Short mmCIF file of C-alpha atoms in Angstrom, two decimals:
data_model
loop_
_atom_site.label_atom_id
_atom_site.label_comp_id
_atom_site.label_asym_id
_atom_site.label_seq_id
_atom_site.Cartn_x
_atom_site.Cartn_y
_atom_site.Cartn_z
CA GLU R 1 105.80 96.94 62.83
CA THR R 2 109.40 96.86 64.34
CA GLY R 3 109.61 96.19 67.93
CA VAL R 4 112.19 97.71 70.44
CA THR R 5 115.77 96.78 69.63
CA GLN R 6 119.30 96.78 71.69
CA SER R 7 122.72 95.98 70.89
CA PRO R 8 124.59 94.59 71.55
CA THR R 9 123.13 91.61 73.53
CA HIS R 10 125.72 90.81 75.55
CA LEU R 11 129.02 92.87 76.40
CA ILE R 12 132.14 92.12 79.05
CA LYS R 13 134.07 95.17 80.35
CA THR R 14 136.41 95.48 82.88
CA ARG R 15 136.35 97.94 85.99
CA GLY R 16 137.07 101.40 84.84
CA GLN R 17 136.09 101.22 81.26
CA GLN R 18 133.50 102.92 79.49
CA VAL R 19 130.58 101.37 77.71
CA THR R 20 127.96 102.46 75.19
CA LEU R 21 124.41 100.68 74.85
CA ARG R 22 122.22 101.56 72.35
CA CYS R 23 118.53 101.14 71.55
CA SER R 24 116.04 101.62 68.53
CA SER R 25 112.85 102.68 69.99
CA GLN R 26 109.47 101.54 68.39
CA SER R 27 108.17 102.82 65.27
CA GLY R 28 106.26 106.29 65.65
CA HIS R 29 107.60 106.31 69.72
CA ASN R 30 108.98 109.41 70.75
CA THR R 31 109.94 108.84 74.53
CA VAL R 32 113.02 106.18 75.38
CA SER R 33 113.36 105.36 79.19
CA TRP R 34 116.12 103.14 80.36
CA TYR R 35 116.09 100.74 83.46
CA GLN R 36 118.79 98.56 85.59
CA GLN R 37 118.10 95.41 86.41
CA ALA R 38 120.70 93.66 88.70
CA LEU R 39 120.49 90.04 89.23
CA GLY R 40 117.35 88.87 91.32
CA GLN R 41 115.56 92.48 91.32
CA GLY R 42 113.41 94.29 89.78
CA PRO R 43 114.13 97.21 86.98
CA GLN R 44 115.48 100.57 88.23
CA PHE R 45 114.67 103.88 86.29
CA ILE R 46 117.91 105.24 85.22
CA PHE R 47 116.34 108.32 83.06
CA GLN R 48 114.14 109.02 80.27
CA TYR R 49 114.49 111.31 77.28
CA TYR R 50 111.66 112.67 75.49
CA ARG R 51 112.10 114.68 72.04
CA GLU R 52 116.30 114.38 72.55
CA GLU R 53 115.71 116.08 76.26
CA GLU R 54 116.10 114.51 79.21
CA ASN R 55 112.54 114.20 80.76
CA GLY R 56 113.18 112.51 84.25
CA ARG R 57 115.97 110.83 86.23
CA GLY R 58 116.38 107.76 88.67
CA ASN R 59 118.84 107.71 91.49
CA PHE R 60 121.88 107.21 89.60
CA PRO R 61 125.27 109.22 89.47
CA PRO R 62 126.25 111.38 86.65
CA ARG R 63 128.65 108.89 85.08
CA PHE R 64 125.32 107.11 83.85
CA SER R 65 124.30 109.75 80.48
CA GLY R 66 122.25 109.39 77.73
CA LEU R 67 121.61 110.64 74.40
CA GLN R 68 118.29 110.79 72.49
CA PHE R 69 118.72 111.08 68.55
CA PRO R 70 116.53 112.70 65.75
CA ASN R 71 115.17 109.39 64.91
CA TYR R 72 114.23 108.50 68.61
CA SER R 73 117.13 106.12 68.79
CA SER R 74 119.04 106.25 72.34
CA GLU R 75 122.12 105.60 73.64
CA LEU R 76 123.22 104.84 77.29
CA ASN R 77 126.80 105.57 78.27
CA VAL R 78 128.19 104.30 81.75
CA ASN R 79 131.78 105.91 82.62
CA ALA R 80 134.11 104.58 84.83
CA LEU R 81 132.28 101.13 84.85
CA GLU R 82 132.23 99.42 88.61
CA LEU R 83 131.44 95.59 89.44
CA ASP R 84 127.95 96.80 90.43
CA ASP R 85 126.98 97.89 87.13
CA SER R 86 126.90 94.13 86.19
CA ALA R 87 123.33 93.92 85.32
CA LEU R 88 120.75 93.82 82.42
CA TYR R 89 120.06 97.00 80.78
CA LEU R 90 116.30 97.31 79.49
CA CYS R 91 115.27 100.08 77.01
CA ALA R 92 111.68 100.97 76.74
CA SER R 93 109.68 103.33 74.55
CA SER R 94 106.58 104.87 74.60
CA PHE R 95 104.40 107.73 72.28
CA VAL R 96 104.37 110.52 74.55
CA ALA R 97 105.79 111.20 77.95
CA GLY R 98 102.60 110.96 80.05
CA GLU R 99 101.53 109.07 82.95
CA ASN R 100 99.63 106.35 81.92
CA ASN R 101 101.38 105.39 78.66
CA GLU R 102 102.50 101.97 78.03
CA GLN R 103 106.35 101.72 77.48
CA PHE R 104 107.73 98.77 75.28
CA PHE R 105 110.61 96.85 76.23
CA GLY R 106 113.39 95.83 74.24
CA PRO R 107 115.18 92.25 75.12
CA GLY R 108 117.96 94.30 76.88
CA THR R 109 121.75 94.06 77.21
CA ARG R 110 123.63 92.08 79.52
CA LEU R 111 126.55 93.91 80.72
CA THR R 112 129.09 91.96 83.05
CA VAL R 113 131.87 94.36 84.62
CA LEU R 114 134.82 92.37 85.73
CA ALA F 1 108.21 107.65 98.26
CA GLN F 2 106.72 105.24 95.93
CA SER F 3 107.21 101.61 96.04
CA VAL F 4 105.92 98.05 94.80
CA THR F 5 106.31 95.21 97.52
CA GLN F 6 105.72 91.50 95.68
CA PRO F 7 105.89 89.44 98.74
CA ASP F 8 106.18 86.14 97.45
CA ILE F 9 109.41 85.62 96.00
CA HIS F 10 108.79 81.83 94.40
CA ILE F 11 105.72 80.23 93.89
CA THR F 12 105.29 76.79 92.59
CA VAL F 13 101.78 75.47 91.33
CA SER F 14 100.89 72.63 89.40
CA GLU F 15 99.62 72.56 85.91
CA GLY F 16 95.91 73.31 85.73
CA ALA F 17 95.72 74.53 89.15
CA SER F 18 94.98 78.29 89.93
CA LEU F 19 97.33 81.00 90.63
CA GLU F 20 97.24 83.90 92.39
CA LEU F 21 100.33 86.79 92.49
CA ARG F 22 100.42 89.33 95.09
CA CYS F 23 101.24 92.92 94.80
CA ASN F 24 100.74 96.21 97.10
CA TYR F 25 101.93 99.41 96.18
CA SER F 26 102.39 102.83 97.97
CA TYR F 27 101.87 105.79 95.86
CA GLY F 28 100.36 109.28 96.96
CA ALA F 29 97.82 109.81 94.15
CA THR F 30 95.97 107.69 91.62
CA PRO F 31 97.86 104.66 91.07
CA TYR F 32 98.70 103.52 87.11
CA LEU F 33 99.23 99.50 87.69
CA PHE F 34 101.11 97.26 85.44
CA TRP F 35 101.75 93.79 85.73
CA TYR F 36 104.80 92.49 83.12
CA VAL F 37 106.12 88.78 82.73
CA GLN F 38 109.56 88.01 81.90
CA SER F 39 111.01 84.76 80.38
CA PRO F 40 114.51 83.93 80.78
CA GLY F 41 116.86 86.01 78.42
CA GLN F 42 113.83 88.18 77.38
CA GLY F 43 112.66 91.80 78.11
CA LEU F 44 109.59 92.72 79.62
CA GLN F 45 106.05 91.89 78.14
CA LEU F 46 102.70 93.78 79.25
CA LEU F 47 100.33 91.17 80.77
CA LEU F 48 97.62 93.84 81.75
CA LYS F 49 97.22 97.28 82.88
CA TYR F 50 94.72 99.23 84.98
CA PHE F 51 94.34 103.36 84.68
CA SER F 52 90.89 103.71 85.73
CA GLY F 53 87.35 102.36 85.41
CA ASP F 54 86.73 98.75 86.14
CA THR F 55 88.86 97.52 88.87
CA LEU F 56 89.01 93.81 87.57
CA VAL F 57 91.05 94.37 84.37
CA GLN F 58 91.50 91.30 81.94
CA GLY F 59 95.07 90.79 79.91
CA ILE F 60 96.67 88.77 77.45
CA LYS F 61 97.08 84.73 77.86
CA GLY F 62 94.01 84.78 80.26
CA PHE F 63 95.49 86.47 82.98
CA GLU F 64 93.26 89.04 85.10
CA ALA F 65 93.77 91.53 87.95
CA GLU F 66 91.88 93.31 90.47
CA PHE F 67 92.55 96.31 91.94
CA LYS F 68 91.78 97.20 95.72
CA ARG F 69 92.26 100.62 96.46
CA SER F 70 91.53 99.95 100.40
CA GLN F 71 94.29 97.07 100.36
CA SER F 72 96.88 98.93 97.97
CA SER F 73 96.60 95.72 96.26
CA PHE F 74 96.71 94.59 92.51
CA ASN F 75 96.94 91.00 92.51
CA LEU F 76 97.26 88.67 89.42
CA ARG F 77 95.34 85.71 88.64
CA LYS F 78 94.73 82.97 86.53
CA PRO F 79 92.29 80.24 86.75
CA SER F 80 94.18 77.68 85.17
CA VAL F 81 98.00 77.74 84.86
CA HIS F 82 100.05 76.08 81.74
CA TRP F 83 103.47 75.18 81.75
CA SER F 84 104.60 77.86 79.19
CA ASP F 85 103.32 80.32 82.08
CA ALA F 86 106.67 79.59 84.10
CA ALA F 87 108.52 82.89 84.32
CA GLU F 88 109.08 85.80 86.51
CA TYR F 89 106.43 88.39 86.96
CA PHE F 90 106.77 91.65 87.69
CA CYS F 91 104.27 94.17 88.90
CA ALA F 92 105.06 97.72 88.52
CA VAL F 93 103.34 101.54 89.62
CA GLY F 94 103.55 104.32 86.83
CA VAL F 95 105.18 107.51 88.60
CA MET F 96 104.41 111.05 87.18
CA GLU F 97 107.12 112.91 88.76
CA TYR F 98 109.83 115.01 86.62
CA GLY F 99 108.74 112.68 83.50
CA ASN F 100 107.33 109.07 83.62
CA LYS F 101 108.77 106.15 85.30
CA LEU F 102 107.64 102.74 86.32
CA VAL F 103 108.67 101.63 90.13
CA PHE F 104 108.97 97.97 89.97
CA GLY F 105 108.64 95.45 92.62
CA ALA F 106 111.55 92.70 93.33
CA GLY F 107 109.53 89.80 90.95
CA THR F 108 107.88 86.56 91.75
CA ILE F 109 109.41 83.50 90.08
CA LEU F 110 106.56 81.14 88.88
CA ARG F 111 107.25 77.39 88.64
CA VAL F 112 104.74 74.82 87.25
CA LYS F 113 105.03 71.40 88.10
CA SER F 114 103.51 68.93 85.78
#
């Protein structure tokens, strides 16, 4: 069984640029969530996708957007990058969008904005 | 609003000593509670979870946690710490609010001295 994978591992961008991060869900999972973990903080929920539709969103501006594909892989897009967007971005997949479902996390993508 | 508080930013224990990491949550409904561990450069690994039933839950790597509703707490314990337990530990509450998200605490960094 393949776990959650994310690419790239590390990424350096400059302020104002756009970035796309990718996530491959664990086999059999139909829900993906994205979290932002700034240095020294716990992960913060960005949004969740269930069967290709947004199923919940945290307190992040619209320049953070996402997609989920029919094979349940996912992308996180961030436009007009700001210095504060520097963080570890974590993807988590689960079987259904339910209250008590365990979310399996990938290793993350470390984004640095200069 | 939902929140999780981990009062200890850093904890240092001697190898072989017992460990208790504190977690307090604020959530209006029945909480679904989780403890995750994160090693440097790694994603989050689930240690244990509480959904209902027995308030003392057992997890992987010899960890356990006790849910105390009256104190809104879900403290993590281990009777004898190993050097390999050095990592950052996150407590989280599962929130069903337009989707399913995890609300994390800020984390506790565990250092193990030999």
